[in-house]
Amino acid sequence: MTGTIDDLAALIREAEGSRERFLEKFAAFCEQAFPRQATVTRRARGWLKRTVEIEDLSLRFETRVFVLRRDGAGVVAEIAHEVRGVIISRKAVPVRDWITQLRQKIHEAGLAVSGEGHAAAELTDFRP
């Protein structure tokens, strides 16, 4: 993973500013940091000029599902409670709160200790 936690903080500022590139950058970060927990949905657009956009990013940790999805030019952050494949509850939260709760869940799961990668350690040390 190239970059630092400062790069991640810059990405959060982009998301809060409703910039479209945030989702692509953060999805790449999560795919490297959490290959077993991350699911990215991509969609090809255009006929002559094909572009691939990320529609959403899901990170599953035990019964919590952290979702970032494209909403127009912005990004919507949601946290869902899932039991046996059924969503029990879902709430939209600010991106900073989403990152804070994700960091807490990663710490609880012990992924930074178990060796999920350098990027996981960077995210668990992040202070928004």
PDB file of C-alpha atoms in Angstrom:
ATOM      1  CA  MET A   1       0.000   0.000   0.000  1.00  0.00           C
ATOM      2  CA  THR A   2       1.499   3.286  -1.002  1.00  0.00           C
ATOM      3  CA  GLY A   3       0.615   6.392   0.933  1.00  0.00           C
ATOM      4  CA  THR A   4       0.141   7.260   4.545  1.00  0.00           C
ATOM      5  CA  ILE A   5      -2.613   7.988   6.994  1.00  0.00           C
ATOM      6  CA  ASP A   6      -2.354  11.613   5.861  1.00  0.00           C
ATOM      7  CA  ASP A   7      -3.500  10.426   2.442  1.00  0.00           C
ATOM      8  CA  LEU A   8      -6.496   8.765   4.095  1.00  0.00           C
ATOM      9  CA  ALA A   9      -7.325  11.988   5.956  1.00  0.00           C
ATOM     10  CA  ALA A  10      -7.220  13.832   2.628  1.00  0.00           C
ATOM     11  CA  LEU A  11      -9.645  11.258   1.207  1.00  0.00           C
ATOM     12  CA  ILE A  12     -12.044  11.899   4.068  1.00  0.00           C
ATOM     13  CA  ARG A  13     -11.910  15.623   3.373  1.00  0.00           C
ATOM     14  CA  GLU A  14     -12.722  14.844  -0.270  1.00  0.00           C
ATOM     15  CA  ALA A  15     -15.719  12.749   0.774  1.00  0.00           C
ATOM     16  CA  GLU A  16     -17.009  15.494   3.012  1.00  0.00           C
ATOM     17  CA  GLY A  17     -16.634  17.852   0.062  1.00  0.00           C
ATOM     18  CA  SER A  18     -18.732  15.478  -2.081  1.00  0.00           C
ATOM     19  CA  ARG A  19     -16.001  14.713  -4.593  1.00  0.00           C
ATOM     20  CA  GLU A  20     -16.515  11.746  -6.869  1.00  0.00           C
ATOM     21  CA  ARG A  21     -12.958  10.353  -6.710  1.00  0.00           C
ATOM     22  CA  PHE A  22     -13.197   9.505  -3.006  1.00  0.00           C
ATOM     23  CA  LEU A  23     -15.009   6.206  -3.478  1.00  0.00           C
ATOM     24  CA  GLU A  24     -12.497   4.881  -6.033  1.00  0.00           C
ATOM     25  CA  LYS A  25      -9.507   5.783  -3.875  1.00  0.00           C
ATOM     26  CA  PHE A  26     -10.952   4.465  -0.635  1.00  0.00           C
ATOM     27  CA  ALA A  27     -12.133   1.232  -2.303  1.00  0.00           C
ATOM     28  CA  ALA A  28      -8.583   0.562  -3.516  1.00  0.00           C
ATOM     29  CA  PHE A  29      -7.295   1.199   0.016  1.00  0.00           C
ATOM     30  CA  CYS A  30      -9.819  -1.228   1.548  1.00  0.00           C
ATOM     31  CA  GLU A  31      -9.312  -3.954  -1.065  1.00  0.00           C
ATOM     32  CA  GLN A  32      -5.630  -4.041  -0.165  1.00  0.00           C
ATOM     33  CA  ALA A  33      -6.084  -3.684   3.578  1.00  0.00           C
ATOM     34  CA  PHE A  34      -9.039  -6.078   4.021  1.00  0.00           C
ATOM     35  CA  PRO A  35      -9.209  -8.513   1.109  1.00  0.00           C
ATOM     36  CA  ARG A  36     -11.577 -10.947   2.894  1.00  0.00           C
ATOM     37  CA  GLN A  37     -13.939  -8.328   4.302  1.00  0.00           C
ATOM     38  CA  ALA A  38     -14.178  -5.896   1.366  1.00  0.00           C
ATOM     39  CA  THR A  39     -16.683  -6.218  -1.467  1.00  0.00           C
ATOM     40  CA  VAL A  40     -16.657  -3.631  -4.251  1.00  0.00           C
ATOM     41  CA  THR A  41     -19.462  -3.301  -6.809  1.00  0.00           C
ATOM     42  CA  ARG A  42     -18.334  -1.801 -10.111  1.00  0.00           C
ATOM     43  CA  ARG A  43     -20.381  -0.752 -13.138  1.00  0.00           C
ATOM     44  CA  ALA A  44     -19.232  -0.079 -16.687  1.00  0.00           C
ATOM     45  CA  ARG A  45     -20.658   3.054 -18.275  1.00  0.00           C
ATOM     46  CA  GLY A  46     -20.580   4.491 -21.757  1.00  0.00           C
ATOM     47  CA  TRP A  47     -20.720   2.924 -25.171  1.00  0.00           C
ATOM     48  CA  LEU A  48     -17.742   4.235 -27.097  1.00  0.00           C
ATOM     49  CA  LYS A  49     -15.726   5.413 -24.149  1.00  0.00           C
ATOM     50  CA  ARG A  50     -16.081   2.695 -21.511  1.00  0.00           C
ATOM     51  CA  THR A  51     -15.459   3.811 -17.975  1.00  0.00           C
ATOM     52  CA  VAL A  52     -15.758   1.717 -14.851  1.00  0.00           C
ATOM     53  CA  GLU A  53     -17.226   3.356 -11.767  1.00  0.00           C
ATOM     54  CA  ILE A  54     -17.513   2.019  -8.261  1.00  0.00           C
ATOM     55  CA  GLU A  55     -21.119   1.971  -7.124  1.00  0.00           C
ATOM     56  CA  ASP A  56     -20.506   0.840  -3.565  1.00  0.00           C
ATOM     57  CA  LEU A  57     -18.018  -0.569  -1.111  1.00  0.00           C
ATOM     58  CA  SER A  58     -19.025  -2.955   1.686  1.00  0.00           C
ATOM     59  CA  LEU A  59     -16.850  -4.026   4.592  1.00  0.00           C
ATOM     60  CA  ARG A  60     -18.202  -6.904   6.709  1.00  0.00           C
ATOM     61  CA  PHE A  61     -16.983  -7.400  10.257  1.00  0.00           C
ATOM     62  CA  GLU A  62     -18.984  -9.954  12.247  1.00  0.00           C
ATOM     63  CA  THR A  63     -22.559  -8.603  12.333  1.00  0.00           C
ATOM     64  CA  ARG A  64     -21.717  -5.075  11.142  1.00  0.00           C
ATOM     65  CA  VAL A  65     -21.673  -4.032   7.511  1.00  0.00           C
ATOM     66  CA  PHE A  66     -20.032  -0.709   6.674  1.00  0.00           C
ATOM     67  CA  VAL A  67     -21.187   0.622   3.303  1.00  0.00           C
ATOM     68  CA  LEU A  68     -20.027   3.575   1.220  1.00  0.00           C
ATOM     69  CA  ARG A  69     -22.070   4.162  -1.911  1.00  0.00           C
ATOM     70  CA  ARG A  70     -22.198   6.680  -4.683  1.00  0.00           C
ATOM     71  CA  ASP A  71     -25.114   9.098  -4.529  1.00  0.00           C
ATOM     72  CA  GLY A  72     -24.946  11.481  -7.459  1.00  0.00           C
ATOM     73  CA  ALA A  73     -21.686  13.391  -7.096  1.00  0.00           C
ATOM     74  CA  GLY A  74     -21.419  12.562  -3.392  1.00  0.00           C
ATOM     75  CA  VAL A  75     -20.831   9.611  -1.121  1.00  0.00           C
ATOM     76  CA  VAL A  76     -23.277   8.179   1.436  1.00  0.00           C
ATOM     77  CA  ALA A  77     -21.940   6.281   4.464  1.00  0.00           C
ATOM     78  CA  GLU A  78     -24.135   3.664   6.140  1.00  0.00           C
ATOM     79  CA  ILE A  79     -23.709   1.152   8.925  1.00  0.00           C
ATOM     80  CA  ALA A  80     -25.967  -1.887   8.974  1.00  0.00           C
ATOM     81  CA  HIS A  81     -26.553  -4.643  11.514  1.00  0.00           C
ATOM     82  CA  GLU A  82     -26.823  -8.006   9.753  1.00  0.00           C
ATOM     83  CA  VAL A  83     -27.781 -11.356  11.241  1.00  0.00           C
ATOM     84  CA  ARG A  84     -27.692 -14.513   9.100  1.00  0.00           C
ATOM     85  CA  GLY A  85     -27.824 -12.500   5.889  1.00  0.00           C
ATOM     86  CA  VAL A  86     -30.778 -10.344   6.973  1.00  0.00           C
ATOM     87  CA  ILE A  87     -30.329  -6.598   7.553  1.00  0.00           C
ATOM     88  CA  ILE A  88     -31.855  -5.837  10.968  1.00  0.00           C
ATOM     89  CA  SER A  89     -31.125  -2.113  10.961  1.00  0.00           C
ATOM     90  CA  ARG A  90     -29.372   0.446   8.769  1.00  0.00           C
ATOM     91  CA  LYS A  91     -28.433   4.041   9.475  1.00  0.00           C
ATOM     92  CA  ALA A  92     -26.743   6.769   7.473  1.00  0.00           C
ATOM     93  CA  VAL A  93     -23.881   8.493   9.293  1.00  0.00           C
ATOM     94  CA  PRO A  94     -21.325  11.221   8.505  1.00  0.00           C
ATOM     95  CA  VAL A  95     -18.142   9.870   6.888  1.00  0.00           C
ATOM     96  CA  ARG A  96     -15.998  10.805   9.905  1.00  0.00           C
ATOM     97  CA  ASP A  97     -18.291   8.832  12.235  1.00  0.00           C
ATOM     98  CA  TRP A  98     -18.271   5.949   9.749  1.00  0.00           C
ATOM     99  CA  ILE A  99     -14.443   5.853   9.796  1.00  0.00           C
ATOM    100  CA  THR A 100     -14.370   6.083  13.604  1.00  0.00           C
ATOM    101  CA  GLN A 101     -16.802   3.179  14.035  1.00  0.00           C
ATOM    102  CA  LEU A 102     -15.006   1.147  11.359  1.00  0.00           C
ATOM    103  CA  ARG A 103     -11.705   1.696  13.153  1.00  0.00           C
ATOM    104  CA  GLN A 104     -13.267   0.546  16.422  1.00  0.00           C
ATOM    105  CA  LYS A 105     -14.703  -2.606  14.807  1.00  0.00           C
ATOM    106  CA  ILE A 106     -11.324  -3.412  13.219  1.00  0.00           C
ATOM    107  CA  HIS A 107      -9.664  -3.034  16.609  1.00  0.00           C
ATOM    108  CA  GLU A 108     -12.283  -5.301  18.230  1.00  0.00           C
ATOM    109  CA  ALA A 109     -11.795  -7.907  15.510  1.00  0.00           C
ATOM    110  CA  GLY A 110      -8.034  -7.806  16.098  1.00  0.00           C
ATOM    111  CA  LEU A 111      -7.193  -7.459  12.410  1.00  0.00           C
ATOM    112  CA  ALA A 112      -4.293  -5.089  12.985  1.00  0.00           C
ATOM    113  CA  VAL A 113      -2.748  -7.642  15.342  1.00  0.00           C
ATOM    114  CA  SER A 114      -3.470 -10.697  13.188  1.00  0.00           C
ATOM    115  CA  GLY A 115      -1.593  -9.316  10.192  1.00  0.00           C
ATOM    116  CA  GLU A 116      -4.262  -8.093   7.753  1.00  0.00           C
ATOM    117  CA  GLY A 117      -1.608  -5.759   6.411  1.00  0.00           C
ATOM    118  CA  HIS A 118       0.157  -2.460   6.887  1.00  0.00           C
ATOM    119  CA  ALA A 119      -2.869  -0.499   5.654  1.00  0.00           C
ATOM    120  CA  ALA A 120      -5.030  -2.026   8.381  1.00  0.00           C
ATOM    121  CA  ALA A 121      -2.578  -0.812  10.994  1.00  0.00           C
ATOM    122  CA  GLU A 122      -2.663   2.660   9.453  1.00  0.00           C
ATOM    123  CA  LEU A 123      -6.449   2.761   9.627  1.00  0.00           C
ATOM    124  CA  THR A 124      -6.572   1.587  13.250  1.00  0.00           C
ATOM    125  CA  ASP A 125      -4.136   4.388  14.210  1.00  0.00           C
ATOM    126  CA  PHE A 126      -6.214   7.034  12.426  1.00  0.00           C
ATOM    127  CA  ARG A 127      -7.604   9.853  14.565  1.00  0.00           C
ATOM    128  CA  PRO A 128     -10.256  11.933  12.704  1.00  0.00           C
TER     129      PRO A 128
END
